[in-house]
Structures are given as structure tokens and as C-alpha cells.
CSV table of C-alpha atoms and ligand atoms in Angstrom, one decimal:
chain,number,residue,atom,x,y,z
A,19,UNK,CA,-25.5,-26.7,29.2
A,20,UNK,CA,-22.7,-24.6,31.3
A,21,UNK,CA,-21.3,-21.5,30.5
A,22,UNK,CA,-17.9,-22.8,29.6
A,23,UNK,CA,-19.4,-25.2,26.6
A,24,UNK,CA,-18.2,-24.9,23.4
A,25,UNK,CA,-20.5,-22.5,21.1
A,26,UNK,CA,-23.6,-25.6,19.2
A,27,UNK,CA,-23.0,-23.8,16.2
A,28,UNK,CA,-20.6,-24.4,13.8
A,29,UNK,CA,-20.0,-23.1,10.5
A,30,UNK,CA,-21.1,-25.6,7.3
A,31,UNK,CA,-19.4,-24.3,4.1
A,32,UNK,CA,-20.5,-28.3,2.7
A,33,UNK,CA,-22.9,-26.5,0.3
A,34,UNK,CA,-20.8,-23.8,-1.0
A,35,UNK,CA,-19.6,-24.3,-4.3
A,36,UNK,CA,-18.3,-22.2,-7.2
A,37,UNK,CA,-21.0,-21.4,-9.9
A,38,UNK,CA,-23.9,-22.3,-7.5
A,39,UNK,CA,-26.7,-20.1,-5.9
A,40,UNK,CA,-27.8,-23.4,-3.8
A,41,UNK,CA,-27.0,-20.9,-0.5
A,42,UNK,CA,-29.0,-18.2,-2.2
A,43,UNK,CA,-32.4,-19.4,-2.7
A,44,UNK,CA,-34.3,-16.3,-1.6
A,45,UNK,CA,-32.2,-13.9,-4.0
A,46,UNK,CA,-34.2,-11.9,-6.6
A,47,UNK,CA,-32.3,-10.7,-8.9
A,48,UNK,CA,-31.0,-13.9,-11.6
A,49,UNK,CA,-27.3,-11.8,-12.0
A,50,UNK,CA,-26.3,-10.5,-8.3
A,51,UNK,CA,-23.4,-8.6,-9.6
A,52,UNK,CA,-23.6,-6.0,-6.1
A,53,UNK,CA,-20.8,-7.8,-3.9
A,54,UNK,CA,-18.9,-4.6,-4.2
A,55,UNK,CA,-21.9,-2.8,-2.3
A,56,UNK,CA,-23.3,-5.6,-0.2
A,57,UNK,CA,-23.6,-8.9,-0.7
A,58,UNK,CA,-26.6,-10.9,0.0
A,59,UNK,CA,-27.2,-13.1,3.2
A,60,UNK,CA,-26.1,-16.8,2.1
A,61,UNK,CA,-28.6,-19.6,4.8
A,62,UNK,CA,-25.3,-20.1,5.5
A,63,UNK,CA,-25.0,-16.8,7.1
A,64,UNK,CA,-28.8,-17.0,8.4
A,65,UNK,CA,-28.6,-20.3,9.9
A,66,UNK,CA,-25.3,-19.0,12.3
A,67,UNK,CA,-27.6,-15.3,13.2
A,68,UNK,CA,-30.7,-18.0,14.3
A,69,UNK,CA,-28.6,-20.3,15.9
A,70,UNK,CA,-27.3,-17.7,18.1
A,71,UNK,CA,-30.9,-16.0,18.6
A,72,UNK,CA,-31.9,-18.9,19.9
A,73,UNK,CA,-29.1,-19.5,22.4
A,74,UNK,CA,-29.6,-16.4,23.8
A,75,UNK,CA,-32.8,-16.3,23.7
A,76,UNK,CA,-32.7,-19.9,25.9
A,77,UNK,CA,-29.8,-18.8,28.2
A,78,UNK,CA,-28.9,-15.1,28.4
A,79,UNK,CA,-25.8,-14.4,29.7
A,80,UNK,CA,-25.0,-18.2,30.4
A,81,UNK,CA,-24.6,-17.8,26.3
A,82,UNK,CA,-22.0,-14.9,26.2
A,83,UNK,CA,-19.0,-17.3,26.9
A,84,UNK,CA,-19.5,-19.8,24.0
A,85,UNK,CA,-19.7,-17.0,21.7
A,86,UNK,CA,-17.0,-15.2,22.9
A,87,UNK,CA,-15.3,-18.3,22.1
A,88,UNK,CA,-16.7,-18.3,18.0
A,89,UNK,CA,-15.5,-15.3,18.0
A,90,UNK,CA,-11.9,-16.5,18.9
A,91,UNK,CA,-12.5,-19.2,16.1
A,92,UNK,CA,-13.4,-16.5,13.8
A,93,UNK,CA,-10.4,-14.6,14.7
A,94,UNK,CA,-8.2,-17.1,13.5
A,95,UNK,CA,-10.2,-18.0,10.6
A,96,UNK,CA,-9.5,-14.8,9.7
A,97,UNK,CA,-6.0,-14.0,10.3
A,98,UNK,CA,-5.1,-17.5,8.1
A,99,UNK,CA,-7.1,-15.5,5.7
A,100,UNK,CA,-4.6,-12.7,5.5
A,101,UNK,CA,-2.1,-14.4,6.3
A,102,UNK,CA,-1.2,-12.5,9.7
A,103,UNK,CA,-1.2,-13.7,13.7
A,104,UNK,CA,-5.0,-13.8,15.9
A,105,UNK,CA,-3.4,-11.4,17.8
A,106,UNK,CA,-2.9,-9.0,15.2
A,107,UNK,CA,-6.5,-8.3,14.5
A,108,UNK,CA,-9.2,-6.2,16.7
A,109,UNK,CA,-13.0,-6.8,15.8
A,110,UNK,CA,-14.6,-3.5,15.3
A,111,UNK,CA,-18.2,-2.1,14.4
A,112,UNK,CA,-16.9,-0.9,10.3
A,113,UNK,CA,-14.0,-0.1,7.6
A,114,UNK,CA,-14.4,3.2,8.4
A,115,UNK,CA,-13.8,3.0,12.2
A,116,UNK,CA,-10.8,0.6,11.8
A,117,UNK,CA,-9.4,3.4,9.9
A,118,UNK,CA,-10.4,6.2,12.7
A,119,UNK,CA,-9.4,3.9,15.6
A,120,UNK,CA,-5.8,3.8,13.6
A,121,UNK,CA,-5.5,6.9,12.8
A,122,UNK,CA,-6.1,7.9,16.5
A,123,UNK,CA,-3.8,5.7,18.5
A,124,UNK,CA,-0.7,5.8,15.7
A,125,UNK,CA,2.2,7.8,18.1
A,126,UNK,CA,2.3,10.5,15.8
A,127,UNK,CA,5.1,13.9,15.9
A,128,UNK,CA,3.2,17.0,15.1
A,129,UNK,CA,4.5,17.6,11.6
A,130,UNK,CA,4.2,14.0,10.3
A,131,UNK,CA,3.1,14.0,6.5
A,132,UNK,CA,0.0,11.3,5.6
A,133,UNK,CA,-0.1,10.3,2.1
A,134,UNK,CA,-3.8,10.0,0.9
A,135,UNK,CA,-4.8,9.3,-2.6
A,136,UNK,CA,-8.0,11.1,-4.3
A,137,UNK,CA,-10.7,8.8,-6.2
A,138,UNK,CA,-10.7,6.9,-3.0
A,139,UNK,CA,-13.6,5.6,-0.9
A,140,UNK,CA,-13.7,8.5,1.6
A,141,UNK,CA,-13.3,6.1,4.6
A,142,UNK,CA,-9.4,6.2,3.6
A,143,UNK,CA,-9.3,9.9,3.8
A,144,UNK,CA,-11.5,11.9,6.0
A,145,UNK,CA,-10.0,10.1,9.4
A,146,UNK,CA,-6.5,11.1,8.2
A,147,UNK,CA,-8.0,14.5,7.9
A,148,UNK,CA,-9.3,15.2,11.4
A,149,UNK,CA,-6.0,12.9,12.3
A,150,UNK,CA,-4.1,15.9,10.6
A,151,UNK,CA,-6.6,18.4,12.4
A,152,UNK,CA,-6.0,16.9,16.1
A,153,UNK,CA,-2.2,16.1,15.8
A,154,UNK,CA,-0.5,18.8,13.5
A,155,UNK,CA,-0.2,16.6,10.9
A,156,UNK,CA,-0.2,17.6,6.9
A,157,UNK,CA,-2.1,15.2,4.6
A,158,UNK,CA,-0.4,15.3,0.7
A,159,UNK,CA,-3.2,14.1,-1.8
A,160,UNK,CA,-2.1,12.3,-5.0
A,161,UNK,CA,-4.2,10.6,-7.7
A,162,UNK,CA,-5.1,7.1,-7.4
A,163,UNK,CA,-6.0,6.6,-10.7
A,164,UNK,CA,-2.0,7.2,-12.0
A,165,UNK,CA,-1.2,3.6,-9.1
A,166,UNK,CA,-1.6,2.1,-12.6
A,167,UNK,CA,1.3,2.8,-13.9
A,168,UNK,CA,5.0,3.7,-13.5
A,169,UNK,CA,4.3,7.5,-13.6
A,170,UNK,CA,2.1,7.2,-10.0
A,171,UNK,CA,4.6,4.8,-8.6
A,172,UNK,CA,7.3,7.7,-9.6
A,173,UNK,CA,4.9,10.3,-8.5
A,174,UNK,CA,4.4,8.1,-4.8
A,175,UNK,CA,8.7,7.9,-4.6
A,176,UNK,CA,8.8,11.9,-5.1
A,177,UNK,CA,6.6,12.4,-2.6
A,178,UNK,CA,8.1,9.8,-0.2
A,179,UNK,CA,11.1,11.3,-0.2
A,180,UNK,CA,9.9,14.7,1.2
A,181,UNK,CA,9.6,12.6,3.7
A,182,UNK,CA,6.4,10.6,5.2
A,183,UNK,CA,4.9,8.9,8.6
A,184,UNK,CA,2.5,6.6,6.4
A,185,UNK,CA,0.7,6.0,3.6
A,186,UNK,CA,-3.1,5.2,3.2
A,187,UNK,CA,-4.4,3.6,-0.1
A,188,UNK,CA,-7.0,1.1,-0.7
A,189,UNK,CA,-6.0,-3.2,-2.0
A,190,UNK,CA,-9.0,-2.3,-4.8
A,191,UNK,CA,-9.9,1.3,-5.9
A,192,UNK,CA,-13.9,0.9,-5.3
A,193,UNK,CA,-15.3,2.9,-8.6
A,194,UNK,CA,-12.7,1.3,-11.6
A,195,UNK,CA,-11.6,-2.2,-9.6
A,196,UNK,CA,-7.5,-1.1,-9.9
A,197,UNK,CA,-6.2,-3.5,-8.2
A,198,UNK,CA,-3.1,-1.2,-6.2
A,199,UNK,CA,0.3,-2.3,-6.3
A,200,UNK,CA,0.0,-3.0,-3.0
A,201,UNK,CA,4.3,-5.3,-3.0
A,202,UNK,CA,5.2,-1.6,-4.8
A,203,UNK,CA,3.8,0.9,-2.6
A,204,UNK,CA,4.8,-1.1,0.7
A,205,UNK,CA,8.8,-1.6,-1.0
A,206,UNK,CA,8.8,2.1,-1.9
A,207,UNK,CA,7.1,3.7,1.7
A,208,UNK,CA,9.5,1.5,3.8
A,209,UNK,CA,12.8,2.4,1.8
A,210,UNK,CA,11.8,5.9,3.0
A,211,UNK,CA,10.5,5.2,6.4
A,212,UNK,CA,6.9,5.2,6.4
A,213,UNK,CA,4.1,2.3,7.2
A,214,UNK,CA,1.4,1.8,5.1
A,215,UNK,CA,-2.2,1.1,5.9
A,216,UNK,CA,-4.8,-0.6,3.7
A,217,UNK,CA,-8.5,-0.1,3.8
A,218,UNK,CA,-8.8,-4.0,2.0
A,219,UNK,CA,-12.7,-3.9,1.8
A,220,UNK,CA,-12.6,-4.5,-1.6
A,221,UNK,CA,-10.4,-6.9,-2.0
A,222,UNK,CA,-10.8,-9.6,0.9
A,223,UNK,CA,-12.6,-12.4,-0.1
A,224,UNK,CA,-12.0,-12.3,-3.9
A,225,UNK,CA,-8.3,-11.4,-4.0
A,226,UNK,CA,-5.9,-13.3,-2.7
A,227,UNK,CA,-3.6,-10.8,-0.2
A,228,UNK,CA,-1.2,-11.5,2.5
A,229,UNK,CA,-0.3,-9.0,4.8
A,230,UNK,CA,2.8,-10.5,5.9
A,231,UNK,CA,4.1,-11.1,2.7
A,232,UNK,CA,3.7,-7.7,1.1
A,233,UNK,CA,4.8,-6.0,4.6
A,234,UNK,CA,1.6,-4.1,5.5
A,235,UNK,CA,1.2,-2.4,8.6
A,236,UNK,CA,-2.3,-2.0,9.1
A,237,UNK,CA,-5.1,-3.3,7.1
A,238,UNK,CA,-8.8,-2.8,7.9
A,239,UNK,CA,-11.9,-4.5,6.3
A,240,UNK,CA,-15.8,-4.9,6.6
A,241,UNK,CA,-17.5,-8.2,6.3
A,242,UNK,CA,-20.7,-7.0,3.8
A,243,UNK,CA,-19.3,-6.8,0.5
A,244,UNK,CA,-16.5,-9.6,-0.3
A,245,UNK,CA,-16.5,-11.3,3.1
A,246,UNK,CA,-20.3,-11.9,2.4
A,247,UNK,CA,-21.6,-11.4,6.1
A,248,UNK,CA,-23.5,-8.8,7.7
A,249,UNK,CA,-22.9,-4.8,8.2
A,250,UNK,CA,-21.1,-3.7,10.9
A,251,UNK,CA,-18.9,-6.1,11.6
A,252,UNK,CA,-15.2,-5.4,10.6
A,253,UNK,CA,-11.7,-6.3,11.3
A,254,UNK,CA,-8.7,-4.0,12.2
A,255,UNK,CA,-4.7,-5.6,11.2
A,256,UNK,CA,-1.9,-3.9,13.3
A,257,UNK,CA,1.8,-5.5,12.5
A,258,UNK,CA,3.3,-7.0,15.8
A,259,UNK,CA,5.3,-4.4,17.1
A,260,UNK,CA,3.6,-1.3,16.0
A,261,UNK,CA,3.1,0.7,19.0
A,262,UNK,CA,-0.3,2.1,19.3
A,263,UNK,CA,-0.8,4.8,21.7
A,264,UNK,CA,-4.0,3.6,24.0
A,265,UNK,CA,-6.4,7.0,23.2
A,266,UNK,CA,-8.7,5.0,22.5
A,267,UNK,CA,-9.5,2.5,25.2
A,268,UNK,CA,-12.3,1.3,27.3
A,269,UNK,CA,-13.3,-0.8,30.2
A,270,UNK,CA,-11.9,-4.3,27.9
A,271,UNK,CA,-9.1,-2.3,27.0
A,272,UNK,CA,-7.2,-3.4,30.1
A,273,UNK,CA,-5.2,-6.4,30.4
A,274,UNK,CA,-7.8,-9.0,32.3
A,275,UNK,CA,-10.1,-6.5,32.1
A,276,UNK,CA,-12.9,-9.0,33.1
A,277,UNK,CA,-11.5,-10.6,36.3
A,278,UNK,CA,-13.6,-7.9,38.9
A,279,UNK,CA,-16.8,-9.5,37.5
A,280,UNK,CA,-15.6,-13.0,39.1
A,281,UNK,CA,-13.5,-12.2,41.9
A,282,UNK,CA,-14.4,-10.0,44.7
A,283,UNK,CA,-11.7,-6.6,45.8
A,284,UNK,CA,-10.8,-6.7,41.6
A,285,UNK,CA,-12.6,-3.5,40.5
A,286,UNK,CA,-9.5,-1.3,39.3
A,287,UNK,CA,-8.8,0.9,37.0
A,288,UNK,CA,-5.1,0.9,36.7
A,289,UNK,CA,-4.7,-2.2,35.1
A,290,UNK,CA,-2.2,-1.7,32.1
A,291,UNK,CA,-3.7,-1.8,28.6
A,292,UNK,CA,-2.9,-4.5,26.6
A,293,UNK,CA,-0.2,-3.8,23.8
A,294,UNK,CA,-1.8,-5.4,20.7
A,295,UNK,CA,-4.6,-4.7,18.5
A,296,UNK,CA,-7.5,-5.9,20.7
A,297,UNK,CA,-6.6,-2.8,23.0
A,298,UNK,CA,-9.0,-1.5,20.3
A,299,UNK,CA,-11.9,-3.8,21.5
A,300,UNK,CA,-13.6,-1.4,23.9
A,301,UNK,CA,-16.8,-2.7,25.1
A,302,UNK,CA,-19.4,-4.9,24.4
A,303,UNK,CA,-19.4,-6.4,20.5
A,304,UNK,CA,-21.7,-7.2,17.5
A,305,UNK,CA,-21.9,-10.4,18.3
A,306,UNK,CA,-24.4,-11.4,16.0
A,307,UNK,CA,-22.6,-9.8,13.1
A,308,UNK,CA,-19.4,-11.9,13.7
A,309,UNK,CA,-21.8,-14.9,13.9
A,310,UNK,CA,-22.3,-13.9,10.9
A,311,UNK,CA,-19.2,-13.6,9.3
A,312,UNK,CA,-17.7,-17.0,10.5
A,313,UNK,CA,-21.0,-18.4,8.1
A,314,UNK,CA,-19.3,-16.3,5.3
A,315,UNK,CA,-15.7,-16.9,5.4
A,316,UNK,CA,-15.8,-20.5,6.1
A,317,UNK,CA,-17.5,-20.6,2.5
A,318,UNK,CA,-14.9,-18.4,1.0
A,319,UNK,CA,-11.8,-20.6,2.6
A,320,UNK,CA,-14.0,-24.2,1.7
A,321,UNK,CA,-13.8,-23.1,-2.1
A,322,UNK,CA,-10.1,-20.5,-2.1
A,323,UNK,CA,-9.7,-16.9,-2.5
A,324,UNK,CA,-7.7,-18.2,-5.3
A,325,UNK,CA,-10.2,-20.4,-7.2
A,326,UNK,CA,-12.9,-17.2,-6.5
A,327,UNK,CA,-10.5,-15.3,-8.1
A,328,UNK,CA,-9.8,-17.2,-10.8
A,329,UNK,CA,-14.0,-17.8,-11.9
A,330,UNK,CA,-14.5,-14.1,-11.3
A,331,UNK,CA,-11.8,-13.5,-13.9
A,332,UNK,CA,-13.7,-15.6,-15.9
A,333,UNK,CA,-16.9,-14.0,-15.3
A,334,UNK,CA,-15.3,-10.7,-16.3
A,335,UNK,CA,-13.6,-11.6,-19.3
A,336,UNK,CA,-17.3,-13.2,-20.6
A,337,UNK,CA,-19.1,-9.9,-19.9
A,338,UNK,CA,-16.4,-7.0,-20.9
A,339,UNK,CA,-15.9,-8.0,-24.9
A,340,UNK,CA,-20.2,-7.3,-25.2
A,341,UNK,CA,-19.7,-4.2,-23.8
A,342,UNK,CA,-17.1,-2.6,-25.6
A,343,UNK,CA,-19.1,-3.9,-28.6
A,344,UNK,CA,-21.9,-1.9,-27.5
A,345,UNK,CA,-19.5,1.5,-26.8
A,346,UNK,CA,-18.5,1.1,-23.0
A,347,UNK,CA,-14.8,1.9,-22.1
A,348,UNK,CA,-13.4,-0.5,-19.8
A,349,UNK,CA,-11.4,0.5,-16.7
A,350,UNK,CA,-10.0,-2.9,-16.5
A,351,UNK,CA,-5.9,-3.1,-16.2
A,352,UNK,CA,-4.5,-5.4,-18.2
A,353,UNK,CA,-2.6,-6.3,-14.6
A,354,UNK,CA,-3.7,-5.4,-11.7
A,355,UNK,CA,-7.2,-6.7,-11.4
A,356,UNK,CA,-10.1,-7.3,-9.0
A,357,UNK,CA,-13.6,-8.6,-8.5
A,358,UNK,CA,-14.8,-5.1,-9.9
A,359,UNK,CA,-15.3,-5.0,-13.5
A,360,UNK,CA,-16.2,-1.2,-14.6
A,361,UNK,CA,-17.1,0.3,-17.3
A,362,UNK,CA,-17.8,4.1,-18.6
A,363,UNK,CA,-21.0,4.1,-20.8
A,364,UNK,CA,-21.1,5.4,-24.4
A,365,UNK,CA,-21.0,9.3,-24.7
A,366,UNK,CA,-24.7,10.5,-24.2
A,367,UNK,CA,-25.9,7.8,-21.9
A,368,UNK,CA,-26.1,7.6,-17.6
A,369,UNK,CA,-24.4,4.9,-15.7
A,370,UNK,CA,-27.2,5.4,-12.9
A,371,UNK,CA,-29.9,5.1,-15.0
A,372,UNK,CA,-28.8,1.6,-17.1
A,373,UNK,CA,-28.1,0.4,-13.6
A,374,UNK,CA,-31.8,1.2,-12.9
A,375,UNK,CA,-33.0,-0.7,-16.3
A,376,UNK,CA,-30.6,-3.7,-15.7
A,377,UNK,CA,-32.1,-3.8,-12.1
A,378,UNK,CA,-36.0,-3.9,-13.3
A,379,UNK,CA,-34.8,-6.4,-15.7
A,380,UNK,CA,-33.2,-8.9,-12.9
A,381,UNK,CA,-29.4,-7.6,-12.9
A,382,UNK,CA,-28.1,-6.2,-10.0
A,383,UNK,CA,-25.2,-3.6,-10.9
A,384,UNK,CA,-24.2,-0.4,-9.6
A,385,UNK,CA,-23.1,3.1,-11.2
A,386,UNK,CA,-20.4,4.5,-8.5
A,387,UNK,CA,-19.3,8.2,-10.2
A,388,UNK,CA,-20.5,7.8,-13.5
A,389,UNK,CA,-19.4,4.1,-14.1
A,390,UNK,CA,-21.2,1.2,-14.8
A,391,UNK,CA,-19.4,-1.8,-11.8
A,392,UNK,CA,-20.3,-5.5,-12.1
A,393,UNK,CA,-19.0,-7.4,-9.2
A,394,UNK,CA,-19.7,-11.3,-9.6
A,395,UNK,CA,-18.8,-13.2,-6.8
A,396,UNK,CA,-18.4,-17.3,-6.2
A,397,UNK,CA,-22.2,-18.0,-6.4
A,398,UNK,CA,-22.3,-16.5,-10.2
A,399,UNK,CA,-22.5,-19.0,-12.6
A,400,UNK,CA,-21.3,-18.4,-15.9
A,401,UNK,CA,-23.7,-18.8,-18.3
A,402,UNK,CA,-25.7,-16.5,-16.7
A,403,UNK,CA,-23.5,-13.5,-18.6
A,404,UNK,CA,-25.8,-14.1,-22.2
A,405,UNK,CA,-28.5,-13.5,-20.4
A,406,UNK,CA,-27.0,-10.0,-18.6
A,407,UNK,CA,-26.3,-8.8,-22.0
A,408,UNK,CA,-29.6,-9.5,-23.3
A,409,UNK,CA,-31.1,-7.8,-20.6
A,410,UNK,CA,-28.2,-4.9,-21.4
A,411,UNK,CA,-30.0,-4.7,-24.6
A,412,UNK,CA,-33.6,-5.0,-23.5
A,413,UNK,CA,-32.8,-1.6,-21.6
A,414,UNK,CA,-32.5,0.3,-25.2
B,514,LIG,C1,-13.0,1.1,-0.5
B,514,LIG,C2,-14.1,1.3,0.5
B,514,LIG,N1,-13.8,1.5,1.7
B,514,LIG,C3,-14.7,1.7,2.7
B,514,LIG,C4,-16.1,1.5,2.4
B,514,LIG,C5,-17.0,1.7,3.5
B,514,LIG,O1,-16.8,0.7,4.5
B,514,LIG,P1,-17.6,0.7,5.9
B,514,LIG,O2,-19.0,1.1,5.7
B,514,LIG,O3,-17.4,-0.7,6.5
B,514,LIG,O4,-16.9,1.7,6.8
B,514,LIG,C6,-16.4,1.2,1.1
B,514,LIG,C7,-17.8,1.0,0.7
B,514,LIG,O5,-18.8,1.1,1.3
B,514,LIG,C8,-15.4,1.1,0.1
B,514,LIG,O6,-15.7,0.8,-1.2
């Protein structure tokens, strides 16, 4: 085989279907209701990390070049999933660094307010932080929980017009599954002049969301909980046009950064850096965890964010009336919903340790600050909600 081939593995999404575990044989628990933490490995996803294993393991280096060219695949595959341009995204390690690498390269004047939002995932606040520590920069905190309503979009315009570089919130608040109004928040930071990044982890993959259509400026996301592929594989969005400052930059930084490797008198290190988002590609990649996440997301795009979102729905509105019977308090909005379906337990009793007893008992849930979060994805079938509720009730 040469270098230049075309990578033997393709992604086979034939067997994914909605309702159906098929892809899942190994899973133990019966209700896998984690895809907010991380989801399981699909044979999808297996059968892509052995395929590549195995090239590597046959050819070395000769193998680099036909993954490089998956990846490239995967790159579209996943800006059609956000509706944005290849170009626009940078493949990087985690959420968390898509959100540091931003936060470090954004041209910002020492003064420039950040608006952060508490009840987030800390991955959407602390590198805004030490963003506000390095460049002079103040970082107002409002609540997340008021993005519900009309009182934290009026509370968001106040702010705004103090005056604001950018605004950082998440597409799904990770412990109650508010679904942000993302439109809103983008319509209201323009009008006063500020870009607005999105830490979209919980949301890609189950919600449909198009970056171009709302306006976003920067989105990141990992591939392990909705994107159902491995840890440590992420991608960054950047807006065409939005000027990043190169401070953080490495050897594949550079415009034809590779071309000294092939061609002798080419070793420089003036090239100029290139002016999109894969600047942010620095060195060497986890190549097996995009591998990975081609498996996944060619499953999600054979069924439709859409239709996922739709059965999850579903899913949700089958569970949450059992609860309530039994004294939880949903934090569902009657609106802006997600794949995350949490509830606070009755007076006197521990989110943390049901989610123990429902995980002895074949449920897998978890209790993120005192709440009980179901998270169903596409493999869920529905009938297997009587059976979570009886185990609900075998935990006493
Ligand atoms: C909203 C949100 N952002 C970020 C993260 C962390 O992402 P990563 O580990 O890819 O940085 C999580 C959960 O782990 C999360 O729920």
C-alpha cells in the first residue's frame, strides 16, 4: 500500500438505529442513562480504534498520511454537523482546552469585561479567569439558572450594556439540562458589541444547533458524552474572520508547516502562521481518538440530531411523570430542553446515594450537585423506562 492511499477504514453507521443497543452488546448496565458523563464505546467506535491499531502497527509512519486524511473527513463531517465551514474548526485534546486555547489567542484590550455565568461546568469559567489574570481583563458573574426566563435575559442586556468583549455560557447547563437561549443571548451580545462563545458539550449530538444560524463565534465541544467517541478528542469553532492572536502556536502552526520534512534547505521558522482555527493545531494529534469519533458521528448523522432529539424527548416525558409521583422536582423547562432530564429528590433523601442503588440495580444515572440527571441517548429503547422505575422503587 503507499503512503498517499486513502485511509481502509471507513465509518459503517448501517447498524445504528434509534431504540437499539445492537452496537452495544458489551454494556452492563440494561438503562445507560450516563451520556451526559460519558458515553459508552459503540463496536462502531471499536472497530475504527482496531482498524487503525492495526495499520500502524503494519506500517508505521507509511500510515500517518491516510489518517491525516480521516481526519480531514471527520472534519467535515463535523462542521455539516454544526452547520459551519472545515476550516472553521481546530481538533484539540478537550472542551476545556478549546476554551483555554480561545481564551488565549482572542486580541483582547486590557480592561475588556467577560461575561461568565455561575452554575456552570467550570471549563467555561476558570480559563476566562486566568484570561482576566494575564490580560487585565474583569470577569462579571451572573446566574445561569435565571437564562430561563425573561428576568436573566434582562439581567444579561443590563449587564451588556456596561459594556462587554464576549460572553461565555454553555448550549446545555450540565446539572438541570436548561437548554440556553443560545438565538437570545447571541441577538442581545452582538447589539452591544460582544461575541459569544459556547462550551456545546452538552448539547452536540442530541440537540440540533447551528452555529451559523444563531451567529456564534466560538463553540468548543468534546467527543465523550453526546458525540459518543472517546476522551480527549475535541473540536474548537472560530467564525471566519475572527482574528486570533497566534500565542499559542507550534511547529504546525505555520503555514506549510510540513514542507522541510520533504524538501531539503526548507527548515524555517519564519513562516507566517496560518489565519484560521487550525493555527490551534500545534503538534502531533490524538489520532486514535478522532478515529474514534468519525465511528460516533457517522451514527448520529445516519439516524439525525433531530430524530435523537425527538426519541429522547420521548424517553424523558415517559420517565419524569413517575418521579414526580414519587416526590422529585423536575428541573425540566417547559421550553428550552435537552438530552438531560434532572430531577431534585424528595426532602430527606441523597441524589448520590439513589444513583448508587439505581446503579447496583442496572441503571446508570448520575447525581451532579444534589440532583438526580438521566441522560438517554439514541440506543435507549423505550420500554425500558418501566423497568427504571421499578428499579427506582426497589432502591426503597
Ligand atoms: C458543560 C461541560 N463543559 C465541559 C465539561 C468537561 O469537558 P472536557 O473534559 O472535555 O474539558 C463537562 C463535563 O465533563 C461539561 O458538562
Amino acid at each position: 500500500m503507499s503512503p498517499t492511499d486513502e485511509p481502509g477504514w471507513a465509518p459503517d453507521p448501517s447498524a445504528a438505529r434509534l431504540g437499539d443497543r445492537t452496537l452495544f452488546e458489551g454494556l452492563a448496565s440494561f438503562a445507560y442513562l450516563n451520556h451526559a458523563a460519558i458515553s459508552p464505546m459503540s463496536r462502531e467506535v471499536r472497530r475504527a480504534l482496531g482498524a487503525m491499531m492495526d495499520d500502524y502497527a503494519r506500517d508505521g509512519v507509511d500510515s500517518f498520511l491516510r489518517w491525516q486524511r480521516q481526519r480531514e473527513r471527520l472534519r467535515g463531517r463535523l462542521a455539516a454537523l454544526i452547520g459551519a465551514a472545515p476550516a472553521e474548526l481546530a481538533l484539540l485534546p478537550s472542551t476545556t482546552r478549546t476554551v483555554v486555547d480561545a481564551a488565549l489567542s482572542i486580541p483582547w484590550r486590557a480592561g475588556d469585561r467577560v461575561v461568565c455565568f455561575a452554575g456552570e461546568f467550570p471549563t467555561n469559567v476558570t480559563p476566562w479567569q486566568r484570561a482576566a489574570a494575564t490580560f487585565g481583563l474583569e470577569v462579571v458573574m451572573l446566574e445561569a439558572d435565571s437564562l430561563g426566563g425573561e428576568r436573566g435575559l434582562a439581567r444579561l442586556a443590563e449587564e451588556l450594556s456596561r459594556g462587554a468583549r464576549l460572553v461565555a455560557v454553555s448550549a446545555v447547563e450540565f446539572q438541570t439540562g436548561l437548554a440556553t437561549p443560545l438565538a437570545e443571548i447571541v441577538r442581545l451580545a452582538h447589539a452591544a458589541g460582544a461575541e459569544v462563545f459556547v462550551d456545546a458539550i452538552q448539547a452536540v449530538g442530541v440537540v440540533p444547533l447551528d452555529v451559523r444560524a444563531l451567529g456564534v463565534d466560538y463553540l468548543g465541544c468534546g467527543s465523550h458524552k453526546w458525540l459518543m467517541g472517546a476522551e480527549g478528542a475535541a473540536f474548537l469553532y472560530v467564525r471566519a474572520g475572527a482574528e486570533l492572536v497566534p500565542r499559542v502556536a507550534g511547529w504546525l502552526s505555520h503555514e506549510d508547516p510540513t514542507r522541510f520534512l520533504f524538501e531539503p534547505g526548507q527548515l524555517r521558522y519564519d513562516r507566517p502562521f496560518k489565519r484560521d482555527a487550525t493555527m490551534l493545531e500545534t503538534g502531533a494529534i490524538n489520532a486514535l481518538g478522532f478515529a474514534a469519533l468519525e465511528a460516533s458521528v457517522a451514527c448520529i448523522e445516519a439516524i439525525g440530531v433531530a430524530a435523537i432529539f425527538e426519541h429522547v424527548q420521548r424517553y424523558h416525558d415517559a420517565l419524569e411523570p413517575a418521579l414526580i409521583e414519587r416526590g422529585f422536582a423536575s428541573e425540566r423547562h417547559p421550553t428550552l430542553r435537552s438530552g438531560i432530564l434532572s430531577l431534585r429528590p424528595p426532602a430527606g433523601t441523597d441524589a448520590a446515594a439513589i444513583a448508587r442503588a439505581l446503579r447496583e440495580r442496572g441503571v446508570a444515572c448520575s447525581s451532579p450537585d444534589g440532583r438526580l440527571r438521566f441522560a438517554p441517548h439514541w440506543p435507549n429503547a423505550l420500554d425500558e423506562v418501566p423497568r427504571v422505575i421499578d428499579a427506582l422503587d426497589a432502591c426503597g
